[in-house]
Structures are given as C-alpha cells and as structure tokens.
Amino acid sequence: MVYVDEIDMDQEEIAEMVLDENAIAQVARPGTSLKLPGTSQGGGPSPAVRPVTQSGRPITGFVRPSTQSGRPGTMEQAINTPLTARPITSASGRYIRLGTASMITNPDGPFINLSRLNLAKYAQKPKLAKALFEYIFHHENDIKNALHLAALATEHAQFKDWWWKVQIGKCYYRLGLYREAEKQFKSALKQQDMVDTILYLAKVHLRLDQPVTALNLFKQGLDRFPGEVTLICGIARIHEEMNNISSAAEYYKDVLKQDNTHVEAIACIGSNHFYSDQPEIALRFYRRLLQMGVYNCQLFNNLGLCCFYAQQYDMTLSSFERALFLAENEEETADVWYNLGHVAVGIGDLNLAYQCFKLTLVNNNDYAEAYNNLAVLEMRKGHIEQARALLQTASSLAPHMYEPHFNFAVLSEKVGDLQRSYTAAQKSEEAFPGHVDTQQLIKQLKQHFAML
C-alpha cells in the first residue's frame, strides 16, 4: 500500500500528457521548463556517471510520485508495456479506495447515498459540511458532488472562509482546471497565509510547467515561514528535477539543518555523494538511515554498493544477502541481482556476473540494463548474433539509454554492417550528445562513407 500525500506532486502519466489542452510554450527558454531537463544551467551529471530516467533526468535518491522512472514515452509504449499495475493516467488508479468494514452500514448499500443528499441543507451547517466534504472527496472520490458542496458552503460563508476556497481549488486541480485552481488558492492565501496552500499552489504551477514561478513562490513562503522544511524540500525537488543537482544538494542540507531525521534529504544527499565518486561519505548517510530505523531492501542494496566501491568488502555480500531477504517483489530482487552482477564484474568473475544478470531477467523481464550487460559478456565470448539480439531488446525497452545504441554501433561496425552502425551511433548521440566515443565512431564511419 502506497500512501500519497495530497500536497505531493503527482506523476503526470502519458494519457494526461497526450490529452492536455493547456497551452504551454513549445520551445521554452533554457532552465525554465521541466519538459526539457537537459537545458538546465546547473550542469547536471553526465549519463555516463549517473543513470537517467526516460524523461532525461538523473535518477533521484528517493522515489516520489513525480520521479518514478521508466514511464512510457509514447502512447504505444504505454499500451504495449506488460506491467499494468500502474495506471496510464494518475487520476484513475491512485484515488480509488475501498470502503472499510466500519464504513459499511449494511451489505447492500454504501455508508452514505450521495445521490439522495440535499447538499444545500448540509452546506448551511459548517462543521458538518467540512466532515461531509472530506468523506466525499477522499473516500468516495466523487469530485463533482464535492465541488458542488464546497461551492454552496463558501457561498453560505459569504466567500470569507479560506478553507473552502482551498477545497474548491483541490477539486479544480483534480478536474484538470489548473487556472481556476490557481485563482482559488491565491484568493485563499490573501485571506489566510498557510504552508499547505503554498504547496498546493506550487503543485499547480509545476503541472503547468512553470518551475521558476513555483521556486519564487516557495522563496516568498520562506520569507513568511522561515525554516519551514516542506518549503525548502519543495525547492530542492524542483532543482533536482531541472538537473541542477548541486543546488538541490545544498537545499537538502538546509532541510537537514532544520530536521535531521528527514529521510528524503538524507537519501538524496547520499545518492549524490555516491554518484560524485564519494562512496564512503554516502555510506555514512545510509548508515544514518539504518540507525533511524529504516529497514528495507533498497537501503541494504545501496549499503552493499557503497561498501563495494569504498573497498569494504567484508560487508558487501552480507548487505546484498539481507537485501535479497527483505525484497518484497520481483522488481526489487532483480535490482539486487543486477548490482551483484556489477560486483562480480568488479572482482573479475565473469561467469558469476553472467548468472547474476540472467537471474535479473528471470525476476524482471524488462530490465534493459541487464540485457545490455549480458550482450557485452556475449560479445566477449564471441557470440555475435546473441549479443546483437540482446542489444536490440535493450534499446527497444529503454530508448533513452545511450549504452545499448553505442554497443550495437560498435558491434555492427566490427562485422562490417556500417549502415546499421551509423544509425545506432546517431541514436546514441541523441541520447547522450557529450559521449566522446560515439562522436569518434561517427567521424570514423563518415570517413568510411566518404571513401566509398
């Protein structure tokens, strides 16, 4: 069960992107859009050092609704994706909640029959109206009736109750009416300055792809609520999503100055140190999480990797064993086996690495990185056709990764298939423009073509 806070940023799913009718600038200025994360001014980490998600952002240290990686890039990919656990739209699956036993008065009917309620009557009783709204909005997920009740109640309160304006804004947000939601939240903020309202308003700006406006809003909020952790954390998240990792790390450190048990900040700083080639410092942050009582597969997985790269080999395998024991699903098990494969490559045991990557694919058949690494091992054994098939699978599963395209280009060039090699090299350059080896290969292939 995943609990998502209402003020957390949603994951914008593929159907919402395709069907979105809000007019947003197609070519945004550099550093002002979340749609083009590679355009940040902060000099984000290279994909060669830190893996990126399908949208082009570096993988974060903490899974949030808005940072779920590997989401489909096109509607066709979304439909063809075999993993159907997550809905194509965020509005469909996330807000469905089953009535608990205490909420059901009899086996045949619901706790409250909304169609029979006279909402105008309840709107005149403020205390009861608020409880009823919460029930309709959160439990029944009936946004239309909730909005109707909120509109009647705010009218009864002569538009002076900020709480109802926030609720109307929440309803508009769920219905996709972002500009109307923005007006309601701004009106509520004029009447009553509240941290939650600032967070809701920032959420609207982010959905409208206005990260700079959201940043300014958070900073204004910090002037009025100095040291408010959720606001500092919001700024850090935006910087991270815009590829400005160094600024994000600074803000996460500010979060820790106010709340030294903030799991998200500790995890994000830890992952930043790990990808900055400081595994021993990252290890301290992950140990801190362990001391705080976080005890799950992901943490031991990260501890195992940090121990290996910090050359503390005595703890490496025991951490991975604990991670395997704590894995709750096959995706988590696949991640652990994949990392064990890297450890095996690091110690030179390629047979063990081959088995680990195979076990990764047994647990998660869509693991593009494992297909790529298996292909490299097959190339070393001289199995050209198998390597080619594995690389094609990897590049179709994860077109945003440059490695499968580059490896396929090198393999095709070795066997003399220059046209395929050139096509794959171009895809690799598109995924990672700064990759020197790809540029050299393209230059070499152009010389070959010029000689023909």
GROMACS .gro file of C-alpha atoms in nm:
model
  452
    1MET     CA    1   0.000   0.000   0.000
    2VAL     CA    2   0.144   0.338  -0.102
    3TYR     CA    3   0.011   0.646   0.077
    4VAL     CA    4   0.040   0.963  -0.130
    5ASP     CA    5   0.009   1.297   0.043
    6GLU     CA    6  -0.237   1.532  -0.129
    7ILE     CA    7   0.028   1.808  -0.136
    8ASP     CA    8   0.283   1.579  -0.305
    9MET     CA    9   0.345   1.628  -0.676
   10ASP     CA   10   0.160   1.372  -0.889
   11GLN     CA   11   0.323   1.167  -1.157
   12GLU     CA   12   0.199   1.304  -1.488
   13GLU     CA   13   0.104   0.995  -1.683
   14ILE     CA   14   0.112   0.951  -2.058
   15ALA     CA   15  -0.261   0.997  -2.126
   16GLU     CA   16  -0.258   1.328  -1.938
   17MET     CA   17   0.035   1.448  -2.146
   18VAL     CA   18  -0.132   1.350  -2.474
   19LEU     CA   19  -0.477   1.485  -2.383
   20ASP     CA   20  -0.357   1.801  -2.207
   21GLU     CA   21  -0.522   2.107  -2.363
   22ASN     CA   22  -0.331   2.370  -2.164
   23ALA     CA   23  -0.131   2.596  -2.394
   24ILE     CA   24   0.235   2.578  -2.293
   25ALA     CA   25   0.530   2.721  -2.487
   26GLN     CA   26   0.669   2.450  -2.714
   27VAL     CA   27   1.023   2.591  -2.710
   28ALA     CA   28   1.089   2.709  -2.355
   29ARG     CA   29   1.390   2.919  -2.259
   30PRO     CA   30   1.677   2.714  -2.111
   31GLY     CA   31   1.633   2.650  -1.740
   32THR     CA   32   1.264   2.741  -1.730
   33SER     CA   33   1.093   2.412  -1.816
   34LEU     CA   34   1.061   2.066  -1.666
   35LYS     CA   35   0.990   1.924  -2.013
   36LEU     CA   36   1.349   1.989  -2.121
   37PRO     CA   37   1.556   1.885  -1.819
   38GLY     CA   38   1.879   1.879  -2.017
   39THR     CA   39   1.865   2.256  -2.063
   40SER     CA   40   1.943   2.343  -1.700
   41GLN     CA   41   2.215   2.594  -1.623
   42GLY     CA   42   2.347   2.393  -1.330
   43GLY     CA   43   2.547   2.144  -1.535
   44GLY     CA   44   2.378   1.818  -1.437
   45PRO     CA   45   2.578   1.497  -1.403
   46SER     CA   46   2.677   1.307  -1.715
   47PRO     CA   47   2.464   0.999  -1.805
   48ALA     CA   48   2.795   0.808  -1.818
   49VAL     CA   49   2.828   0.859  -1.441
   50ARG     CA   50   2.470   0.878  -1.318
   51PRO     CA   51   2.188   0.686  -1.494
   52VAL     CA   52   1.894   0.889  -1.623
   53THR     CA   53   1.522   0.823  -1.642
   54GLN     CA   54   1.325   0.811  -1.965
   55SER     CA   55   1.244   1.181  -1.934
   56GLY     CA   56   1.617   1.263  -1.924
   57ARG     CA   57   1.656   1.339  -1.551
   58PRO     CA   58   1.919   1.178  -1.327
   59ILE     CA   59   1.781   0.902  -1.109
   60THR     CA   60   1.694   1.051  -0.771
   61GLY     CA   61   1.782   0.906  -0.432
   62PHE     CA   62   1.422   0.886  -0.317
   63VAL     CA   63   1.117   0.754  -0.505
   64ARG     CA   64   0.837   1.010  -0.517
   65PRO     CA   65   0.524   1.009  -0.734
   66SER     CA   66   0.681   1.262  -0.971
   67THR     CA   67   1.017   1.078  -1.007
   68GLN     CA   68   0.903   0.728  -1.099
   69SER     CA   69   1.147   0.629  -1.370
   70GLY     CA   70   1.090   0.425  -1.681
   71ARG     CA   71   0.747   0.558  -1.760
   72PRO     CA   72   0.642   0.514  -2.126
   73GLY     CA   73   0.734   0.794  -2.363
   74THR     CA   74   0.457   0.737  -2.615
   75MET     CA   75   0.101   0.609  -2.603
   76GLU     CA   76   0.207   0.298  -2.800
   77GLN     CA   77   0.474   0.219  -2.541
   78ALA     CA   78   0.221   0.269  -2.260
   79ILE     CA   79  -0.021   0.024  -2.420
   80ASN     CA   80   0.250  -0.231  -2.504
   81THR     CA   81   0.408  -0.220  -2.158
   82PRO     CA   82   0.337  -0.556  -1.992
   83LEU     CA   83   0.346  -0.405  -1.642
   84THR     CA   84  -0.015  -0.292  -1.599
   85ALA     CA   85   0.000  -0.235  -1.223
   86ARG     CA   86   0.034   0.141  -1.265
   87PRO     CA   87  -0.247   0.320  -1.449
   88ILE     CA   88  -0.194   0.510  -1.773
   89THR     CA   89  -0.346   0.817  -1.605
   90SER     CA   90  -0.267   0.919  -1.250
   91ALA     CA   91  -0.629   1.019  -1.185
   92SER     CA   92  -0.774   0.673  -1.248
   93GLY     CA   93  -0.596   0.434  -1.018
   94ARG     CA   94  -0.447   0.643  -0.740
   95TYR     CA   95  -0.763   0.776  -0.582
   96ILE     CA   96  -0.966   0.454  -0.577
   97ARG     CA   97  -1.021   0.342  -0.217
   98LEU     CA   98  -1.229   0.053  -0.094
   99GLY     CA   99  -1.480   0.114   0.184
  100THR     CA  100  -1.363  -0.035   0.511
  101ALA     CA  101  -1.589  -0.256   0.724
  102SER     CA  102  -1.661   0.028   0.965
  103MET     CA  103  -1.785   0.245   0.678
  104ILE     CA  104  -2.047  -0.001   0.552
  105THR     CA  105  -2.383   0.012   0.730
  106ASN     CA  106  -2.532  -0.288   0.553
  107PRO     CA  107  -2.411  -0.537   0.294
  108ASP     CA  108  -2.635  -0.396   0.019
  109GLY     CA  109  -2.559  -0.026   0.031
  110PRO     CA  110  -2.288   0.237   0.090
  111PHE     CA  111  -2.235   0.430   0.412
  112ILE     CA  112  -2.389   0.746   0.261
  113ASN     CA  113  -2.603   0.754  -0.052
  114LEU     CA  114  -2.474   1.074  -0.212
  115SER     CA  115  -2.743   1.094  -0.479
  116ARG     CA  116  -3.012   1.138  -0.210
  117LEU     CA  117  -2.833   1.407  -0.010
  118ASN     CA  118  -2.964   1.763  -0.010
  119LEU     CA  119  -2.624   1.933  -0.028
  120ALA     CA  120  -2.773   2.283   0.008
  121LYS     CA  121  -2.908   2.187   0.353
  122TYR     CA  122  -2.574   2.048   0.475
  123ALA     CA  123  -2.381   2.345   0.333
  124GLN     CA  124  -2.554   2.567   0.592
  125LYS     CA  125  -2.403   2.363   0.879
  126PRO     CA  126  -2.031   2.448   0.862
  127LYS     CA  127  -1.899   2.180   1.099
  128LEU     CA  128  -2.096   1.900   0.936
  129ALA     CA  129  -2.027   2.030   0.584
  130LYS     CA  130  -1.649   2.007   0.633
  131ALA     CA  131  -1.664   1.646   0.753
  132LEU     CA  132  -1.902   1.554   0.470
  133PHE     CA  133  -1.674   1.718   0.211
  134GLU     CA  134  -1.371   1.522   0.337
  135TYR     CA  135  -1.573   1.199   0.310
  136ILE     CA  136  -1.698   1.272  -0.044
  137PHE     CA  137  -1.358   1.393  -0.168
  138HIS     CA  138  -1.124   1.138  -0.011
  139HIS     CA  139  -1.338   0.829   0.041
  140GLU     CA  140  -1.595   0.838  -0.240
  141ASN     CA  141  -1.368   1.027  -0.486
  142ASP     CA  142  -1.680   1.200  -0.621
  143ILE     CA  143  -1.523   1.529  -0.727
  144LYS     CA  144  -1.838   1.670  -0.891
  145ASN     CA  145  -2.051   1.643  -0.573
  146ALA     CA  146  -1.759   1.759  -0.356
  147LEU     CA  147  -1.717   2.069  -0.572
  148HIS     CA  148  -2.093   2.137  -0.560
  149LEU     CA  149  -2.094   2.113  -0.178
  150ALA     CA  150  -1.783   2.336  -0.148
  151ALA     CA  151  -1.937   2.600  -0.378
  152LEU     CA  152  -2.260   2.609  -0.173
  153ALA     CA  153  -2.069   2.620   0.157
  154THR     CA  154  -1.836   2.901   0.051
  155GLU     CA  155  -2.141   3.097  -0.069
  156HIS     CA  156  -2.305   3.043   0.271
  157ALA     CA  157  -1.984   3.168   0.438
  158GLN     CA  158  -2.006   3.481   0.218
  159PHE     CA  159  -1.674   3.388   0.049
  160LYS     CA  160  -1.484   3.469   0.371
  161ASP     CA  161  -1.376   3.115   0.467
  162TRP     CA  162  -1.030   3.039   0.324
  163TRP     CA  163  -1.069   2.664   0.394
  164TRP     CA  164  -1.349   2.624   0.142
  165LYS     CA  165  -1.151   2.812  -0.123
  166VAL     CA  166  -0.864   2.565  -0.081
  167GLN     CA  167  -1.107   2.272  -0.116
  168ILE     CA  168  -1.257   2.422  -0.434
  169GLY     CA  169  -0.902   2.463  -0.566
  170LYS     CA  170  -0.829   2.095  -0.491
  171CYS     CA  171  -1.143   1.992  -0.680
  172TYR     CA  172  -1.050   2.206  -0.980
  173TYR     CA  173  -0.699   2.055  -0.975
  174ARG     CA  174  -0.839   1.701  -0.982
  175LEU     CA  175  -1.066   1.801  -1.272
  176GLY     CA  176  -0.768   1.941  -1.465
  177LEU     CA  177  -0.885   2.305  -1.443
  178TYR     CA  178  -0.548   2.439  -1.331
  179ARG     CA  179  -0.604   2.811  -1.396
  180GLU     CA  180  -0.927   2.809  -1.193
  181ALA     CA  181  -0.748   2.618  -0.914
  182GLU     CA  182  -0.470   2.880  -0.917
  183LYS     CA  183  -0.725   3.163  -0.867
  184GLN     CA  184  -0.884   2.984  -0.569
  185PHE     CA  185  -0.551   2.914  -0.397
  186LYS     CA  186  -0.433   3.273  -0.445
  187SER     CA  187  -0.761   3.404  -0.302
  188ALA     CA  188  -0.726   3.169  -0.001
  189LEU     CA  189  -0.366   3.288   0.056
  190LYS     CA  190  -0.481   3.652   0.068
  191GLN     CA  191  -0.726   3.564   0.347
  192GLN     CA  192  -0.508   3.322   0.545
  193ASP     CA  193  -0.137   3.256   0.496
  194MET     CA  194  -0.091   2.876   0.518
  195VAL     CA  195   0.200   2.649   0.423
  196ASP     CA  196  -0.034   2.388   0.274
  197THR     CA  197  -0.195   2.644   0.041
  198ILE     CA  198   0.150   2.749  -0.083
  199LEU     CA  199   0.229   2.382  -0.154
  200TYR     CA  200  -0.099   2.334  -0.343
  201LEU     CA  201  -0.037   2.647  -0.549
  202ALA     CA  202   0.320   2.535  -0.630
  203LYS     CA  203   0.178   2.198  -0.738
  204VAL     CA  204  -0.048   2.380  -0.989
  205HIS     CA  205   0.247   2.582  -1.127
  206LEU     CA  206   0.455   2.266  -1.168
  207ARG     CA  207   0.174   2.092  -1.354
  208LEU     CA  208   0.156   2.398  -1.583
  209ASP     CA  209   0.535   2.357  -1.636
  210GLN     CA  210   0.628   2.679  -1.455
  211PRO     CA  211   0.910   2.568  -1.222
  212VAL     CA  212   1.059   2.919  -1.189
  213THR     CA  213   0.723   3.058  -1.070
  214ALA     CA  214   0.697   2.769  -0.821
  215LEU     CA  215   1.051   2.842  -0.694
  216ASN     CA  216   0.968   3.209  -0.642
  217LEU     CA  217   0.650   3.110  -0.459
  218PHE     CA  218   0.844   2.879  -0.225
  219LYS     CA  219   1.103   3.151  -0.158
  220GLN     CA  220   0.829   3.405  -0.076
  221GLY     CA  221   0.675   3.142   0.154
  222LEU     CA  222   1.012   3.101   0.330
  223ASP     CA  223   1.019   3.477   0.399
  224ARG     CA  224   0.690   3.439   0.586
  225PHE     CA  225   0.761   3.093   0.736
  226PRO     CA  226   1.139   3.082   0.794
  227GLY     CA  227   1.286   2.734   0.822
  228GLU     CA  228   0.971   2.552   0.704
  229VAL     CA  229   1.101   2.208   0.599
  230THR     CA  230   0.834   2.130   0.338
  231LEU     CA  231   0.906   2.456   0.151
  232ILE     CA  232   1.285   2.404   0.148
  233CYS     CA  233   1.228   2.044   0.037
  234GLY     CA  234   1.000   2.168  -0.243
  235ILE     CA  235   1.277   2.397  -0.372
  236ALA     CA  236   1.527   2.109  -0.358
  237ARG     CA  237   1.293   1.880  -0.555
  238ILE     CA  238   1.246   2.139  -0.832
  239HIS     CA  239   1.623   2.193  -0.863
  240GLU     CA  240   1.670   1.817  -0.881
  241GLU     CA  241   1.404   1.779  -1.150
  242MET     CA  242   1.569   2.057  -1.351
  243ASN     CA  243   1.901   1.870  -1.342
  244ASN     CA  244   2.058   2.127  -1.109
  245ILE     CA  245   2.195   1.865  -0.871
  246SER     CA  246   2.448   2.083  -0.684
  247SER     CA  247   2.181   2.339  -0.584
  248ALA     CA  248   1.942   2.056  -0.489
  249ALA     CA  249   2.207   1.908  -0.259
  250GLU     CA  250   2.258   2.247  -0.089
  251TYR     CA  251   1.884   2.282  -0.020
  252TYR     CA  252   1.864   1.923   0.108
  253LYS     CA  253   2.144   2.012   0.351
  254ASP     CA  254   1.934   2.310   0.465
  255VAL     CA  255   1.645   2.066   0.522
  256LEU     CA  256   1.872   1.856   0.746
  257LYS     CA  257   1.970   2.164   0.948
  258GLN     CA  258   1.601   2.206   1.038
  259ASP     CA  259   1.508   1.835   1.063
  260ASN     CA  260   1.797   1.593   1.093
  261THR     CA  261   1.570   1.289   1.055
  262HIS     CA  262   1.431   1.382   0.713
  263VAL     CA  263   1.458   1.054   0.520
  264GLU     CA  264   1.423   1.205   0.171
  265ALA     CA  265   1.700   1.462   0.228
  266ILE     CA  266   1.941   1.203   0.373
  267ALA     CA  267   1.873   0.957   0.087
  268CYS     CA  268   1.914   1.223  -0.185
  269ILE     CA  269   2.240   1.359  -0.039
  270GLY     CA  270   2.365   1.000  -0.001
  271SER     CA  271   2.294   0.915  -0.365
  272ASN     CA  272   2.452   1.243  -0.478
  273HIS     CA  273   2.776   1.159  -0.292
  274PHE     CA  274   2.773   0.806  -0.435
  275TYR     CA  275   2.747   0.931  -0.794
  276SER     CA  276   3.006   1.201  -0.719
  277ASP     CA  277   3.261   0.922  -0.656
  278GLN     CA  278   3.246   0.952  -0.275
  279PRO     CA  279   3.101   0.614  -0.169
  280GLU     CA  280   3.247   0.631   0.183
  281ILE     CA  281   3.059   0.958   0.254
  282ALA     CA  282   2.740   0.812   0.102
  283LEU     CA  283   2.787   0.516   0.336
  284ARG     CA  284   2.763   0.747   0.638
  285PHE     CA  285   2.429   0.884   0.519
  286TYR     CA  286   2.287   0.536   0.455
  287ARG     CA  287   2.412   0.420   0.796
  288ARG     CA  288   2.227   0.715   0.945
  289LEU     CA  289   1.906   0.590   0.780
  290LEU     CA  290   1.971   0.245   0.928
  291GLN     CA  291   2.014   0.398   1.275
  292MET     CA  292   1.682   0.581   1.230
  293GLY     CA  293   1.500   0.251   1.182
  294VAL     CA  294   1.465   0.242   0.802
  295TYR     CA  295   1.499  -0.130   0.730
  296ASN     CA  296   1.422  -0.229   0.372
  297CYS     CA  297   1.564  -0.390   0.060
  298GLN     CA  298   1.659  -0.062  -0.111
  299LEU     CA  299   1.868   0.058   0.183
  300PHE     CA  300   2.070  -0.265   0.210
  301ASN     CA  301   2.110  -0.266  -0.168
  302ASN     CA  302   2.264   0.083  -0.150
  303LEU     CA  303   2.476  -0.012   0.152
  304GLY     CA  304   2.613  -0.312  -0.040
  305LEU     CA  305   2.711  -0.094  -0.337
  306CYS     CA  306   2.869   0.174  -0.116
  307CYS     CA  307   3.068  -0.090   0.075
  308PHE     CA  308   3.193  -0.244  -0.251
  309TYR     CA  309   3.305   0.085  -0.406
  310ALA     CA  310   3.453   0.203  -0.075
  311GLN     CA  311   3.653  -0.125  -0.069
  312GLN     CA  312   3.489  -0.253   0.250
  313TYR     CA  313   3.446  -0.599   0.102
  314ASP     CA  314   3.361  -0.775   0.430
  315MET     CA  315   3.019  -0.603   0.442
  316THR     CA  316   2.931  -0.612   0.072
  317LEU     CA  317   2.789  -0.963   0.027
  318SER     CA  318   2.617  -0.971   0.367
  319SER     CA  319   2.435  -0.645   0.277
  320PHE     CA  320   2.319  -0.790  -0.055
  321GLU     CA  321   2.207  -1.112   0.119
  322ARG     CA  322   1.999  -0.903   0.361
  323ALA     CA  323   1.858  -0.704   0.065
  324LEU     CA  324   1.752  -1.026  -0.110
  325PHE     CA  325   1.589  -1.149   0.210
  326LEU     CA  326   1.395  -0.821   0.251
  327ALA     CA  327   1.288  -0.787  -0.116
  328GLU     CA  328   0.909  -0.756  -0.132
  329ASN     CA  329   0.861  -0.811  -0.506
  330GLU     CA  330   1.042  -0.937  -0.814
  331GLU     CA  331   1.149  -0.589  -0.928
  332GLU     CA  332   1.342  -0.537  -0.604
  333THR     CA  333   1.501  -0.883  -0.632
  334ALA     CA  334   1.602  -0.801  -0.991
  335ASP     CA  335   1.774  -0.478  -0.876
  336VAL     CA  336   1.978  -0.669  -0.617
  337TRP     CA  337   2.089  -0.938  -0.864
  338TYR     CA  338   2.180  -0.669  -1.117
  339ASN     CA  339   2.405  -0.494  -0.862
  340LEU     CA  340   2.557  -0.829  -0.762
  341GLY     CA  341   2.639  -0.875  -1.130
  342HIS     CA  342   2.835  -0.547  -1.119
  343VAL     CA  343   3.020  -0.664  -0.809
  344ALA     CA  344   3.106  -0.988  -0.992
  345VAL     CA  345   3.238  -0.790  -1.291
  346GLY     CA  346   3.441  -0.577  -1.048
  347ILE     CA  347   3.616  -0.881  -0.898
  348GLY     CA  348   3.667  -1.036  -1.244
  349ASP     CA  349   3.432  -1.335  -1.206
  350LEU     CA  350   3.252  -1.310  -1.541
  351ASN     CA  351   3.074  -1.645  -1.503
  352LEU     CA  352   2.914  -1.526  -1.176
  353ALA     CA  353   2.827  -1.194  -1.346
  354TYR     CA  354   2.658  -1.385  -1.632
  355GLN     CA  355   2.450  -1.586  -1.384
  356CYS     CA  356   2.354  -1.272  -1.187
  357PHE     CA  357   2.234  -1.087  -1.497
  358LYS     CA  358   2.038  -1.398  -1.605
  359LEU     CA  359   1.872  -1.407  -1.260
  360THR     CA  360   1.791  -1.036  -1.302
  361LEU     CA  361   1.598  -1.118  -1.620
  362VAL     CA  362   1.424  -1.414  -1.454
  363ASN     CA  363   1.283  -1.172  -1.194
  364ASN     CA  364   1.217  -0.878  -1.428
  365ASN     CA  365   1.198  -0.949  -1.799
  366ASP     CA  366   1.201  -0.577  -1.889
  367TYR     CA  367   1.538  -0.494  -1.732
  368ALA     CA  368   1.710  -0.312  -2.022
  369GLU     CA  369   2.041  -0.261  -1.836
  370ALA     CA  370   2.075  -0.637  -1.773
  371TYR     CA  371   2.015  -0.714  -2.143
  372ASN     CA  372   2.287  -0.463  -2.233
  373ASN     CA  373   2.539  -0.609  -1.988
  374LEU     CA  374   2.462  -0.966  -2.095
  375ALA     CA  375   2.521  -0.859  -2.455
  376VAL     CA  376   2.867  -0.725  -2.361
  377LEU     CA  377   2.952  -1.058  -2.193
  378GLU     CA  378   2.827  -1.247  -2.502
  379MET     CA  379   3.046  -1.023  -2.721
  380ARG     CA  380   3.348  -1.119  -2.510
  381LYS     CA  381   3.265  -1.486  -2.571
  382GLY     CA  382   3.237  -1.420  -2.945
  383HIS     CA  383   2.861  -1.488  -2.968
  384ILE     CA  384   2.783  -1.206  -3.213
  385GLU     CA  385   2.422  -1.293  -3.302
  386GLN     CA  386   2.315  -1.342  -2.939
  387ALA     CA  387   2.479  -1.011  -2.841
  388ARG     CA  388   2.303  -0.833  -3.129
  389ALA     CA  389   1.963  -0.973  -3.029
  390LEU     CA  390   2.015  -0.872  -2.663
  391LEU     CA  391   2.121  -0.519  -2.759
  392GLN     CA  392   1.819  -0.474  -2.986
  393THR     CA  393   1.595  -0.583  -2.696
  394ALA     CA  394   1.770  -0.340  -2.459
  395SER     CA  395   1.740  -0.044  -2.698
  396SER     CA  396   1.369  -0.113  -2.765
  397LEU     CA  397   1.295  -0.137  -2.388
  398ALA     CA  398   1.492   0.177  -2.298
  399PRO     CA  399   1.539   0.411  -2.598
  400HIS     CA  400   1.659   0.684  -2.357
  401MET     CA  401   1.977   0.487  -2.268
  402TYR     CA  402   2.282   0.552  -2.484
  403GLU     CA  403   2.475   0.234  -2.394
  404PRO     CA  404   2.275  -0.025  -2.598
  405HIS     CA  405   2.281   0.202  -2.907
  406PHE     CA  406   2.656   0.261  -2.875
  407ASN     CA  407   2.736  -0.107  -2.815
  408PHE     CA  408   2.519  -0.206  -3.111
  409ALA     CA  409   2.701   0.052  -3.327
  410VAL     CA  410   3.042  -0.087  -3.223
  411LEU     CA  411   2.929  -0.447  -3.282
  412SER     CA  412   2.784  -0.367  -3.627
  413GLU     CA  413   3.099  -0.178  -3.723
  414LYS     CA  414   3.314  -0.479  -3.628
  415VAL     CA  415   3.116  -0.716  -3.850
  416GLY     CA  416   3.114  -0.465  -4.139
  417ASP     CA  417   2.749  -0.352  -4.124
  418LEU     CA  418   2.833   0.018  -4.149
  419GLN     CA  419   2.482   0.148  -4.225
  420ARG     CA  420   2.328  -0.008  -3.909
  421SER     CA  421   2.631   0.105  -3.709
  422TYR     CA  422   2.583   0.466  -3.825
  423THR     CA  423   2.208   0.462  -3.744
  424ALA     CA  424   2.272   0.322  -3.393
  425ALA     CA  425   2.556   0.572  -3.333
  426GLN     CA  426   2.322   0.860  -3.421
  427LYS     CA  427   2.066   0.731  -3.169
  428SER     CA  428   2.342   0.707  -2.908
  429GLU     CA  429   2.447   1.068  -2.978
  430GLU     CA  430   2.084   1.181  -2.950
  431ALA     CA  431   2.054   1.013  -2.607
  432PHE     CA  432   2.391   1.148  -2.482
  433PRO     CA  433   2.531   1.431  -2.701
  434GLY     CA  434   2.853   1.462  -2.497
  435HIS     CA  435   2.970   1.100  -2.540
  436VAL     CA  436   3.320   1.123  -2.692
  437ASP     CA  437   3.344   0.758  -2.809
  438THR     CA  438   3.017   0.793  -3.004
  439GLN     CA  439   3.143   1.112  -3.173
  440GLN     CA  440   3.469   0.939  -3.269
  441LEU     CA  441   3.279   0.640  -3.410
  442ILE     CA  442   3.050   0.867  -3.618
  443LYS     CA  443   3.357   1.054  -3.750
  444GLN     CA  444   3.524   0.722  -3.840
  445LEU     CA  445   3.208   0.598  -4.019
  446LYS     CA  446   3.176   0.923  -4.214
  447GLN     CA  447   3.535   0.876  -4.337
  448HIS     CA  448   3.442   0.521  -4.448
  449PHE     CA  449   3.139   0.652  -4.637
  450ALA     CA  450   3.345   0.929  -4.799
  451MET     CA  451   3.590   0.668  -4.933
  452LEU     CA  452   3.314   0.459  -5.097
   0.00000   0.00000   0.00000
